[in-house]
Coordinates of C-alpha atoms in Angstrom, one line a residue:
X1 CA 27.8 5.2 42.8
X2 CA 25.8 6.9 39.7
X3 CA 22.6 5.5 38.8
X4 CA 22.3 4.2 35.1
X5 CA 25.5 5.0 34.4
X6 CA 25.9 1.6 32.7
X7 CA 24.0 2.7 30.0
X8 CA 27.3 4.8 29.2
X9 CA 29.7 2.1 28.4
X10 CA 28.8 1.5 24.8
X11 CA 28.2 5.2 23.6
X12 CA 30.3 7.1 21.3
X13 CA 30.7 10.8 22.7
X14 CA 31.6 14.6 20.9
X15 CA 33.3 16.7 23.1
X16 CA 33.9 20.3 22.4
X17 CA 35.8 22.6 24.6
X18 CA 38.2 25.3 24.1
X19 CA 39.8 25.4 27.1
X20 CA 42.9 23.0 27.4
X21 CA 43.1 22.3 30.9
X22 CA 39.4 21.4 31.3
X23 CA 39.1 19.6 28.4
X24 CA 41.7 17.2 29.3
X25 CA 40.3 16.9 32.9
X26 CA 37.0 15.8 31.7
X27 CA 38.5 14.0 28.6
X28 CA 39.9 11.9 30.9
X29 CA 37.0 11.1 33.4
X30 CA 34.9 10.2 30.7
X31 CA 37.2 7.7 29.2
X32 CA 36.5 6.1 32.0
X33 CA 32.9 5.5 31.5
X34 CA 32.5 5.7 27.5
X35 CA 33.4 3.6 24.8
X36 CA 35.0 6.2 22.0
X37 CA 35.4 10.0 22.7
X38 CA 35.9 12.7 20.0
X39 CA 37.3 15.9 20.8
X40 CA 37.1 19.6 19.0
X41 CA 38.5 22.3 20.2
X42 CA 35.8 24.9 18.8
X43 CA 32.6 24.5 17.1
X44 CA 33.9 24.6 13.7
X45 CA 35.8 21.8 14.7
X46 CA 33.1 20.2 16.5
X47 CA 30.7 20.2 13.3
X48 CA 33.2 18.8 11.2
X49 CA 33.7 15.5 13.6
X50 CA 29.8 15.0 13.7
X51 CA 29.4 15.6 10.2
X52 CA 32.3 12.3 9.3
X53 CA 31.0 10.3 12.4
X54 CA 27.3 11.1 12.3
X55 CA 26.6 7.1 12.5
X56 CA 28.6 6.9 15.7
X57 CA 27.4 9.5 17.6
X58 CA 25.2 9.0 20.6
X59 CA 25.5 12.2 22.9
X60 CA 27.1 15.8 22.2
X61 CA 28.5 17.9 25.1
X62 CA 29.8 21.4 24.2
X63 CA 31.1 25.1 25.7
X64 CA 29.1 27.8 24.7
X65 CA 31.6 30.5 24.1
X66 CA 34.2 29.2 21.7
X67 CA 36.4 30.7 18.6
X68 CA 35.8 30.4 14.9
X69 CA 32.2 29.1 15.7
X70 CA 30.6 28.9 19.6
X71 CA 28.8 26.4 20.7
X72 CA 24.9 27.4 19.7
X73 CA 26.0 27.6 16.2
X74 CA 27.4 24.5 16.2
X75 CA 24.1 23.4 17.5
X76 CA 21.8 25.0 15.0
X77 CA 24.1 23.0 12.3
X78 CA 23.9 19.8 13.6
X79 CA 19.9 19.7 14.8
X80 CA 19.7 20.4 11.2
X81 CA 21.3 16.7 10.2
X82 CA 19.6 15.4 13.1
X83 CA 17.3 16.8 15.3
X84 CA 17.0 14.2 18.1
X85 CA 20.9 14.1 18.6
X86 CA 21.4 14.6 22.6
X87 CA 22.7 17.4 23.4
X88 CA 24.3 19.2 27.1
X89 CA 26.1 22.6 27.0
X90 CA 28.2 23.4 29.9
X91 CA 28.7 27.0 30.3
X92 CA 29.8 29.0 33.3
X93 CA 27.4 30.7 35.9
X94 CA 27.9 34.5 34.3
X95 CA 26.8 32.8 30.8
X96 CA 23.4 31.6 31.7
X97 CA 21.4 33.7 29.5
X98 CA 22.9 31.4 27.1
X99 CA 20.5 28.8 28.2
X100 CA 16.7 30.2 27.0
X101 CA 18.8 30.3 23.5
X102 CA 20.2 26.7 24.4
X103 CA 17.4 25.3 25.2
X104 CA 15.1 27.4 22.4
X105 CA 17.4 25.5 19.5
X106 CA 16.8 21.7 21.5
X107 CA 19.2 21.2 23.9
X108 CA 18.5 18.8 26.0
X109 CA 20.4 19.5 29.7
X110 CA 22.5 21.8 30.6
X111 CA 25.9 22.0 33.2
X112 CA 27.3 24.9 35.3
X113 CA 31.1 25.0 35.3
X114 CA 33.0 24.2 37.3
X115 CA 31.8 21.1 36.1
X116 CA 30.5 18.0 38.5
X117 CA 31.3 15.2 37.1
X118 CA 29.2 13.2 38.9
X119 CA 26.4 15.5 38.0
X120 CA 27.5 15.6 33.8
X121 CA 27.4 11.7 33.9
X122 CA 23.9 11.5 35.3
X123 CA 22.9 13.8 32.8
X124 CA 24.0 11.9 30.2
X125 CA 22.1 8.9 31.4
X126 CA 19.0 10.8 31.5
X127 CA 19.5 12.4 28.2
X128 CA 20.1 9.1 26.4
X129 CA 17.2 7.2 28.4
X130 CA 14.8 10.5 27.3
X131 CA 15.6 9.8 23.7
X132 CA 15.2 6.2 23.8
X133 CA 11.6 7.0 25.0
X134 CA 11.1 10.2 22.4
X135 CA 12.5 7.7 19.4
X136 CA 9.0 5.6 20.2
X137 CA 7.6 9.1 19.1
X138 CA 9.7 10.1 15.6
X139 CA 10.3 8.4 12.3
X140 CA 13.9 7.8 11.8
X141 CA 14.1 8.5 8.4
X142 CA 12.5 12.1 8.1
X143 CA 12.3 12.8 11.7
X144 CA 8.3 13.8 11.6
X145 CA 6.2 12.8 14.2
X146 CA 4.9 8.9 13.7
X147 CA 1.8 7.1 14.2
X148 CA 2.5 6.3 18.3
X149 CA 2.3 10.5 18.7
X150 CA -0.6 10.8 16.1
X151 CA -2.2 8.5 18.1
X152 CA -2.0 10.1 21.3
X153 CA -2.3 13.3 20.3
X154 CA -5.7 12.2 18.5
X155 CA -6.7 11.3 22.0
X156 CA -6.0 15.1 23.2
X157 CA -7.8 16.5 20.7
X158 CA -11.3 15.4 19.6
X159 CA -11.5 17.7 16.9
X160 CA -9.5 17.4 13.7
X161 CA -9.4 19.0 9.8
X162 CA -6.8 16.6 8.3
X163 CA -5.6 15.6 4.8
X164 CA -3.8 12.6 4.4
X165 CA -0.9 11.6 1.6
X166 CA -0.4 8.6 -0.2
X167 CA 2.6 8.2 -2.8
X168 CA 1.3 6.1 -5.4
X169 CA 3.0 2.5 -6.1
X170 CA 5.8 4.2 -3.7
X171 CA 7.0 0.5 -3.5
X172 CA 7.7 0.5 -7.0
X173 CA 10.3 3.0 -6.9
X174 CA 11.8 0.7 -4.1
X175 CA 12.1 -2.0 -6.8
X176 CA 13.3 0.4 -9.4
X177 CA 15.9 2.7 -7.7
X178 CA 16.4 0.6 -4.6
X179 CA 15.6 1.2 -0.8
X180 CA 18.5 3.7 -0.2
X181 CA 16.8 6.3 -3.1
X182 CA 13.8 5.6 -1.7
X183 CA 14.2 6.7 1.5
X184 CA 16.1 9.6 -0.4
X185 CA 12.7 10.4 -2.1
X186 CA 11.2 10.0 0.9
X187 CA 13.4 13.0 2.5
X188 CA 13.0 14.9 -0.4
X189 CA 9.2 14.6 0.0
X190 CA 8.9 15.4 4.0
X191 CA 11.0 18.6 2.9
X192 CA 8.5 20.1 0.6
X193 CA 5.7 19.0 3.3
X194 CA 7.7 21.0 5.4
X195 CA 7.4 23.7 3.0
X196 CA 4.2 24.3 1.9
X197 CA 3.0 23.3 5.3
X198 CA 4.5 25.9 8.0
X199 CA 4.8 24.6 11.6
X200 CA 3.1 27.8 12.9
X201 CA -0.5 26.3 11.0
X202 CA 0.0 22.4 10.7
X203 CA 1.8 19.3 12.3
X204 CA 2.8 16.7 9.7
X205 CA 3.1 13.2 10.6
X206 CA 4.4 10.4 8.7
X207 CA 2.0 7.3 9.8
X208 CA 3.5 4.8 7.2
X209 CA 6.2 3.7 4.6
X210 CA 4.5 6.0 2.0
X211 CA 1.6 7.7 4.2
X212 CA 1.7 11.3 5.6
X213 CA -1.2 13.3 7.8
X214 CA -1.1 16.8 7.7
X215 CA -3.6 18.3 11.0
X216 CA -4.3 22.0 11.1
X217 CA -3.5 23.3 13.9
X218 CA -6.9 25.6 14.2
X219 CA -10.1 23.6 13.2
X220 CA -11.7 26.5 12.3
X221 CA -9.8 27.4 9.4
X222 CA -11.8 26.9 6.1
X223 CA -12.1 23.7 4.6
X224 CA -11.9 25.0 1.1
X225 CA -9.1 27.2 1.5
X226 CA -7.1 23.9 3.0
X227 CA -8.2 21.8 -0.3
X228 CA -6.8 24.5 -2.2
X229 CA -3.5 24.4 -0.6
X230 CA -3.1 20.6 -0.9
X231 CA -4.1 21.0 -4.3
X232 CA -0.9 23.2 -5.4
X233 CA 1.0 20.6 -3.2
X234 CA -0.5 17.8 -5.5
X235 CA 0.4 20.2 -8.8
X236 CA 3.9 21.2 -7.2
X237 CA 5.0 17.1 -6.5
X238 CA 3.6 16.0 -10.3
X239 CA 5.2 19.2 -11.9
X240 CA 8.5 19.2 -10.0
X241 CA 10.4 14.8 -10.5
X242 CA 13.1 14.4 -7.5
X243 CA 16.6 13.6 -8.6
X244 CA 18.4 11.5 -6.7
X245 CA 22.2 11.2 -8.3
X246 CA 21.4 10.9 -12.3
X247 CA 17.8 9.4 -11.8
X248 CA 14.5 11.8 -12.1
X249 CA 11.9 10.2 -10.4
X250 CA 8.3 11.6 -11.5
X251 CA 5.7 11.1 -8.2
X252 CA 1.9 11.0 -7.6
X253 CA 0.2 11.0 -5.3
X254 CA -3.1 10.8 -3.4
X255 CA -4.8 13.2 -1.2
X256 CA -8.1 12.7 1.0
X257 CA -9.4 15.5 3.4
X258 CA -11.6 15.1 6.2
X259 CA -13.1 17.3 8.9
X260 CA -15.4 16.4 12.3
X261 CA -15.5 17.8 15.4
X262 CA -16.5 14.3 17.9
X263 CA -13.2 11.9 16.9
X264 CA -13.8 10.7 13.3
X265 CA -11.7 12.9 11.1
X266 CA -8.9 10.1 11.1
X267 CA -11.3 7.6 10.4
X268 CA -13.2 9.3 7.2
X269 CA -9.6 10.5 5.8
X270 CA -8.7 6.7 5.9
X271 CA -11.5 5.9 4.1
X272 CA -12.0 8.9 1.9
X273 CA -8.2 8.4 0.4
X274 CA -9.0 5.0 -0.6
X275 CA -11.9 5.8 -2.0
X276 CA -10.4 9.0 -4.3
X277 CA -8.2 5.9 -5.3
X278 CA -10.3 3.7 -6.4
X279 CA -12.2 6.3 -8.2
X280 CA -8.5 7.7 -9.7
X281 CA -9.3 11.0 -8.0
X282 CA -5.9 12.8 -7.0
X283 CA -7.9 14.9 -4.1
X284 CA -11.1 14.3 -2.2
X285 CA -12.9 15.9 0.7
X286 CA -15.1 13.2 2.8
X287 CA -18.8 13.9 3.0
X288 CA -21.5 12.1 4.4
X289 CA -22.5 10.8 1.0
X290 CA -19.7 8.3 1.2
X291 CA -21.8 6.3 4.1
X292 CA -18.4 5.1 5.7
X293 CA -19.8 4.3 8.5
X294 CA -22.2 1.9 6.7
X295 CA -19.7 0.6 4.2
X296 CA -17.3 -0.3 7.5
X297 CA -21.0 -2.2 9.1
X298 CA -21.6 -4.3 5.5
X299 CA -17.9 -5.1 5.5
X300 CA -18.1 -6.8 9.1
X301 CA -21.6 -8.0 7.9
X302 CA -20.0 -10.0 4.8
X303 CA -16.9 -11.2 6.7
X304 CA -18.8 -13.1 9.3
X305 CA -21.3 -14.3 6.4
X306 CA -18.4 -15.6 4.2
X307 CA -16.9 -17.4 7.3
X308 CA -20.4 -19.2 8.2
X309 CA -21.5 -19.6 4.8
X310 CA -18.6 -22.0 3.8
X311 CA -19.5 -24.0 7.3
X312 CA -23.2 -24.2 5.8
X313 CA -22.8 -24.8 2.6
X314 CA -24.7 -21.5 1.7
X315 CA -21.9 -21.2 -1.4
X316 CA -23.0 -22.6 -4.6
X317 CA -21.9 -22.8 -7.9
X318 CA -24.3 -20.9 -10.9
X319 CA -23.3 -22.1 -14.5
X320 CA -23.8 -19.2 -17.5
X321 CA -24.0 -21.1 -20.9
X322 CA -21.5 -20.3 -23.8
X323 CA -22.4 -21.4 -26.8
X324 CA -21.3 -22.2 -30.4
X325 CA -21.8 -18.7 -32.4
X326 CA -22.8 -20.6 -35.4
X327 CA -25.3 -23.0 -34.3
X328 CA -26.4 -21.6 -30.9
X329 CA -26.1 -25.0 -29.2
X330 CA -23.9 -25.1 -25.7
X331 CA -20.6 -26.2 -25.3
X332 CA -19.7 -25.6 -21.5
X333 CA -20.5 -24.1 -18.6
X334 CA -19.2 -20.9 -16.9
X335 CA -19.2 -21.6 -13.3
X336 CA -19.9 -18.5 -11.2
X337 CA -19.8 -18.3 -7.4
X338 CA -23.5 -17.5 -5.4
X339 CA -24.0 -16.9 -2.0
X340 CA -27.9 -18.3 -1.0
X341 CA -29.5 -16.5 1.9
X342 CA -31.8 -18.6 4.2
X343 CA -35.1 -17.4 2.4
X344 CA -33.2 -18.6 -0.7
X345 CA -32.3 -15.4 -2.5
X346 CA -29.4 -15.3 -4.4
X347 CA -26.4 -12.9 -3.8
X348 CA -24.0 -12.3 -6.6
X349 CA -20.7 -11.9 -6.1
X350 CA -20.4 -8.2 -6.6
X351 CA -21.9 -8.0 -2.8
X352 CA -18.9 -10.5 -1.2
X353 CA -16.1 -11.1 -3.4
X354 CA -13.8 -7.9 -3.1
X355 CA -14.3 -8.4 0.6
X356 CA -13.6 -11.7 0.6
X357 CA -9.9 -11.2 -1.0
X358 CA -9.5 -8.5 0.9
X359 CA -10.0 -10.3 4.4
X360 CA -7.9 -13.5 3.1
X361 CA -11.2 -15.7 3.0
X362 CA -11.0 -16.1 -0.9
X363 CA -9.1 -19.7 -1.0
X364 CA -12.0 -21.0 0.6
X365 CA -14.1 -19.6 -2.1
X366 CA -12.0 -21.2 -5.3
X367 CA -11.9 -24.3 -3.5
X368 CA -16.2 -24.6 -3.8
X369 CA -15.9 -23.6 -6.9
X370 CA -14.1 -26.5 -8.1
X371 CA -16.1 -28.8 -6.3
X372 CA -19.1 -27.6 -7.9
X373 CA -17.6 -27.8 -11.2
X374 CA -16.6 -31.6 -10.9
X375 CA -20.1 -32.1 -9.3
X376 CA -21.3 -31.2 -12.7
X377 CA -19.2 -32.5 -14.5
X378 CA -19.6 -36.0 -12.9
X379 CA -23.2 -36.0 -12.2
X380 CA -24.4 -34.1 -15.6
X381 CA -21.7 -35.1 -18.0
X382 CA -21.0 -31.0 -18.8
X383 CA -18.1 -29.0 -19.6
X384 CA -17.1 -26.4 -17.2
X385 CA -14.5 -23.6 -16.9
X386 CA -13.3 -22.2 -13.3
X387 CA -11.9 -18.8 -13.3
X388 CA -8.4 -18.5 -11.4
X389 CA -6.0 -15.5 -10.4
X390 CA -2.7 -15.4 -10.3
X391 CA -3.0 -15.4 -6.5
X392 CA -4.6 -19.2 -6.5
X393 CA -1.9 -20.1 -8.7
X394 CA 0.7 -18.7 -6.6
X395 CA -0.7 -19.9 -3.6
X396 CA 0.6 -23.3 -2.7
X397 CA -2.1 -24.3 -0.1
X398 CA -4.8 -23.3 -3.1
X399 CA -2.9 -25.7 -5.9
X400 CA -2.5 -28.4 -3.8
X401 CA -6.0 -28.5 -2.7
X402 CA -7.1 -27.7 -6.8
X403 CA -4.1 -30.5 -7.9
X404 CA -5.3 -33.0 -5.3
X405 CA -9.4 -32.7 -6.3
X406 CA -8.4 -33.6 -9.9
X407 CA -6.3 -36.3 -9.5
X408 CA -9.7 -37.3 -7.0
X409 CA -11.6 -37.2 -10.8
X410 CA -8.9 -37.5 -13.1
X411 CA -10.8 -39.6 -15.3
X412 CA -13.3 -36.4 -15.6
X413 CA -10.9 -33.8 -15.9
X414 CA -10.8 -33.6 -19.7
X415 CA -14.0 -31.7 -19.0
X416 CA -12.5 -29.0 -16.8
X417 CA -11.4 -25.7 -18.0
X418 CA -9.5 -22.7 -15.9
X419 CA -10.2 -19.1 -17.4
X420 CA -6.9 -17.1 -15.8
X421 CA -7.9 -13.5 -14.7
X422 CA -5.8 -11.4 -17.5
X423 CA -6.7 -8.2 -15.8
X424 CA -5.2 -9.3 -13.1
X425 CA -1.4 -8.4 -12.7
X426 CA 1.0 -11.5 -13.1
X427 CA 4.3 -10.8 -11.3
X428 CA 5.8 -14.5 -12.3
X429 CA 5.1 -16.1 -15.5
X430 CA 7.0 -19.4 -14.5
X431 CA 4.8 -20.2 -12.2
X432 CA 1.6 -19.8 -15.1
X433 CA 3.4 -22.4 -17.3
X434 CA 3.8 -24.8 -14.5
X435 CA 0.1 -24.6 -13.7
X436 CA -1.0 -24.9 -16.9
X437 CA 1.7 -27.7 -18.1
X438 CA 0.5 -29.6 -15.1
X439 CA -3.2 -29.4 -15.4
X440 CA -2.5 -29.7 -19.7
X441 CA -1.2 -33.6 -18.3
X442 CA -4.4 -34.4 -17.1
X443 CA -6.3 -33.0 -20.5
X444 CA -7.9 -29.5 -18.9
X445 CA -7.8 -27.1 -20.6
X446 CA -6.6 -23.0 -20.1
X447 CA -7.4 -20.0 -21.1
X448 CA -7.1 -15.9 -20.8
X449 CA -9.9 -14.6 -19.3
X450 CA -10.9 -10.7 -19.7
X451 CA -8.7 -10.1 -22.6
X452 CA -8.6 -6.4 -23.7
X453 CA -8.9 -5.2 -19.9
X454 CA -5.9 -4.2 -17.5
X455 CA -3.2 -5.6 -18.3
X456 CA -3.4 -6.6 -22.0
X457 CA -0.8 -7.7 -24.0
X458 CA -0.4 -10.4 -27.2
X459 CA 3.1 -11.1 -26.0
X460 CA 1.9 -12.7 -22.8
X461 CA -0.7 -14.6 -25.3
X462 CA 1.7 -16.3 -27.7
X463 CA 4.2 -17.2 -24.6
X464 CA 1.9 -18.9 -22.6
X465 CA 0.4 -22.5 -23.7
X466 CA -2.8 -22.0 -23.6
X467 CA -6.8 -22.8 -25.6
X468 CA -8.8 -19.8 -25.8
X469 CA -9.4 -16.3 -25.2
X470 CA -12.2 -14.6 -23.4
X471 CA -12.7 -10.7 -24.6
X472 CA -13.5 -8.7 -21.9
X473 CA -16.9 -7.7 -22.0
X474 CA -16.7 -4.1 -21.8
X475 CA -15.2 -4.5 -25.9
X476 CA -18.4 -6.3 -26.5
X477 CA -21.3 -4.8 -24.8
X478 CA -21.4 -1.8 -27.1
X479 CA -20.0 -3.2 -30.2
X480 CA -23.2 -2.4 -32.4
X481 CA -23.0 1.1 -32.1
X482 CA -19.1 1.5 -31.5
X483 CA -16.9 1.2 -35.1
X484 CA -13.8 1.3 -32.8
X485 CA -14.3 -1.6 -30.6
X486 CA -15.3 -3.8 -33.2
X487 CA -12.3 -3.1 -35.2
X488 CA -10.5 -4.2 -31.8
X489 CA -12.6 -7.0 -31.4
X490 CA -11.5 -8.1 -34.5
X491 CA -8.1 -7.4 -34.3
X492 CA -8.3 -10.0 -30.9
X493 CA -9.7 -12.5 -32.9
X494 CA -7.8 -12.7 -35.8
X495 CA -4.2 -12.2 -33.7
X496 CA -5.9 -15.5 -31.6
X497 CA -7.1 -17.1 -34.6
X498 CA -3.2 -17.3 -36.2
X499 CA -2.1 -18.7 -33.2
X500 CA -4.9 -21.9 -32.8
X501 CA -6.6 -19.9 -30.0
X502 CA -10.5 -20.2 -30.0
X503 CA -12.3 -17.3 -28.9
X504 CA -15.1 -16.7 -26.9
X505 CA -17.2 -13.2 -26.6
X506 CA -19.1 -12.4 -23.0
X507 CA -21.3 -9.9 -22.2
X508 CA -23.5 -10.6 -25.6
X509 CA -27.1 -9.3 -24.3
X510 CA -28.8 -8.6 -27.2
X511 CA -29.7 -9.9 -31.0
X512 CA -27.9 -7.0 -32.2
X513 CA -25.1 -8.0 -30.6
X514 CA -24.8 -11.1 -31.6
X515 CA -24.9 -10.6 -35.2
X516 CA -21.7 -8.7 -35.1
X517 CA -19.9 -11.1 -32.7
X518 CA -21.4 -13.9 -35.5
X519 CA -20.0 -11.8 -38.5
X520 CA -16.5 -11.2 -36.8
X521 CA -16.3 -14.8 -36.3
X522 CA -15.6 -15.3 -33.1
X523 CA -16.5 -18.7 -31.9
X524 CA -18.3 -18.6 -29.0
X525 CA -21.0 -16.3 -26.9
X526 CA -22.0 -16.2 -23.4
X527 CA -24.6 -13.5 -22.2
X528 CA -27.9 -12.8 -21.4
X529 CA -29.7 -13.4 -24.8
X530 CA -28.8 -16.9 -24.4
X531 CA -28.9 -17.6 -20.6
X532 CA -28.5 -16.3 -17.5
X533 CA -26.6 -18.1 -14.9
X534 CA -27.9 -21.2 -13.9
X535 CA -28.7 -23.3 -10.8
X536 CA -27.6 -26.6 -10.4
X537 CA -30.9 -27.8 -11.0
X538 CA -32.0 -26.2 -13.5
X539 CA -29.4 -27.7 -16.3
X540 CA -31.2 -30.4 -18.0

């Protein structure tokens, strides 16, 4: 008899009416058609119910005139909790000029009394059908726009002045406070977007779990003066920690700005964001000095590189000498990834190896590296060390292929030595001293790479079982002329010393630099005033 009237049988339903009779008339009917009603008899009432049984709630119908608080006021209250809450005012004829007020405050339909019933249940079908389609277009959480109505509202409009927000290590808080504060902070935040960014000159989207885009809503308006207003938005969110219950949660966050006028704004504001993070820059603006559009073609340039140069073997492993401080001769071999173009010059890996990680194409990479190792190793007789992350170790396709090549040359492995990335985050230590028990059985030995970078600390040294330490090079390159980082550099060595750790010094590029390595004590160099990295072919 009604069409889509199905779609009713499951819905929970907030009635408010004043009048007795009618209430009970239509109470009735929709019983008939609804799951669970609730019924006020004035708006006050009516605010109360949606307030306890907010969860529940799928569709509002309401009088307009009622006692103690009418219907619109009841309204305004409730779009406040929840804006996309459905909502149909029945009102008589002689009340109509109800309806520009209704429908100014987002009411969705509207019934004359005496009410059809017939009519009022079609209405609801449409009304819940209309939201399940606007829903595609609004967060949940914080009720902004989302990235399906960013997207077609970029295709409406070429032009664009944007800034977008990032919430640093938002995720952190997640693991800290737990998901339900987070999504508290993440209320608290849209509020004071709302705030500082009016409706009347912006439209704010949230586009991820912990992104935002803020459009103004005339291009024209000057760039400078919109920097300078996400600028007291970035002092006002560092100055002012959220509370959530007892907790005070301290935020930062990440602001890029871009403008264009033929469809690229959302592009460069993507990239310039990323960018003010790598350099640690709280705000940028994008300008053409950035060469996005260049960095995007070098990106897609590498990828398909990588993914043919591991077909062709244009991967090959270069080996950097360290040597005994004392007497200069080599111990072992650093081995460093190359990527050989067909006129045979050598890449290094500053060109390729972010990129690679990035697009997932790195566990090929490790796994050339430790078949060049063993192919010196075997064929030359030479000691070699392979540097790993705590992303190889972690990864179980990586280890097996790594565990599976030494057993291949077990009776070599002796000569094998992993340098772990310590600037590299490690989220679970027990999988380090697995690693390194298991390759210990078969005589390689580990190390700490990068020591006095990132994430240093001695604790991590003295718990895990490991050979030597590598000091990061950016301790050593200036150690002649700086009095502070050798008195670090010798504070490394002596901590490593008391523990049996060896220690090795890289980035040693001059004489001078060398004789205060050599007077510290350290045990071992690698740099250029020994060697450069080495071919295959060129190690005797």
């Amino acid at each position: 008899m009604i069409s889509n009237v199905s779609i009713l049988k499951n819905i929970t339903i907030l009635y408010a009416e004043d009048e007795a009779a009618l209430r009970e008339i239509t109470l009735n009917i929709l019983k008939g058609f609804t799951k669970k009603q609730l019924v006020a008899e004035n708006g006050a009432e009516g605010l109360e119910l949606f307030k306890k049984n907010e969860s529940e709630i799928d569709i509002i119908i309401t009088d307009v005139n009622m006692p103690i608080m009418n219907g619109l006021e009841m309204i305004r209250e409730i779009k406040k909790i929840n804006p996309n809450i459905p909502i149909i005012v029945a009102t008589a004829f002689s009340n109509t000029e109800y309806l520009l007020e209704a429908i100014d405050i987002g009411v969705d339909k509207y019934v004359l009394k005496p009410i059809d019933m017939k009519k009022l249940l079609q209405l609801m079908s449409q009304s819940l059908l209309y939201h399940e389609l606007k829903d595609l277009y609004v967060d949940n959480l914080t009720h902004l726009p989302n990235r399906n109505r960013l997207k077609k509202d970029l295709e409406d409009n070429n032009q664009g002045l944007m800034a977008m927000i990032n919430i640093d290590k938002f995720s952190t808080i997640n693991d800290l406070f737990g998901e339900s504060n987070g999504d508290k902070v993440l209320l608290e935040f849209s509020d004071a977007l709302r705030k500082y960014f009016s409706n009347d000159d912006f439209k704010l989207y949230r586009i991820e779990a912990d992104k935002f885009l803020i459009i103004a809503n005339d291009y024209e308006k000057d760039v400078q003066e919109f920097y300078d207003l996400c600028k007291k938005f970035e002092i006002y969110i560092e100055q002012m920690p959220v509370y959530i219950d007892e907790h005070e949660i301290d935020l930062n966050i990440t602001i890029g700005i871009a403008k264009s006028a033929n469809a690229n704004a959302y592009k460069y504001v993507q990239r310039v964001i990323s960018y003010a993070r790598k350099k640690f820059e709280p705000i940028l603006i994008y300008d053409d000095s950035f060469n996005i559009q260049e960095s995007f073609e070098e990106n897609i340039k590498w990828i398909k590189k990588i993914k043919t140069g591991v077909k062709n073997d244009n991967f090959k492993g270069y080996f950097q000498p360290i040597v005994n401080t004392q007497t200069k001769e080599v111990y072992k071999y650093e081995a460093l990834i190359r990527y050989i173009e067909e006129d045979g010059t050598v890449v290094s890996p500053f060109k390729f190896l972010d990129i690679a990680k990035k697009a997932k194409l790195y566990p090929n990479i490790i796994k050339i590296m430790i078949n060049e190792a063993f192919n010196l190793i075997t064929k030359k007789n030479k000691r070699v060390a392979v540097n790993i992350s705590f992303e190889d170790i972690a990864s179980e396709n990586t280890m097996s292929y790594i565990y599976s090549t030494i057993e291949k040359h077990k009776e070599f492995a002796n000569l094998l030595e992993f340098e772990i990335l310590e600037s590299e985050e490690i989220s679970d230590f027990s999988e380090v001293f697995k690693f390194i028990e298991r390759v210990g059985n078969y005589g390689c030995k580990v190390g700490v790479d990068d020591f006095g970078a990132g994430y240093s600390n001695f604790n991590m040294l003295v718990n895990l079982n490991i050979s030597f330490v590598k000091i990061d090079g950016s301790l050593i390159k200036n150690i002649d002329s700086s009095k502070n980082q050798k008195i670090i550099v010798r504070t490394i060595d002596e901590f490593a010393k008391k523990f049996g750790f060896s220690t090795v010094a890289e980035f040693v590029s001059s004489e001078e630099i060398y004789n205060q390595i050599k007077e510290i004590g350290v045990d071992y160099c690698q740099g250029y005033y020994f060697n450069a990295p080495l071919s295959y072919d060129e190690i005797d």
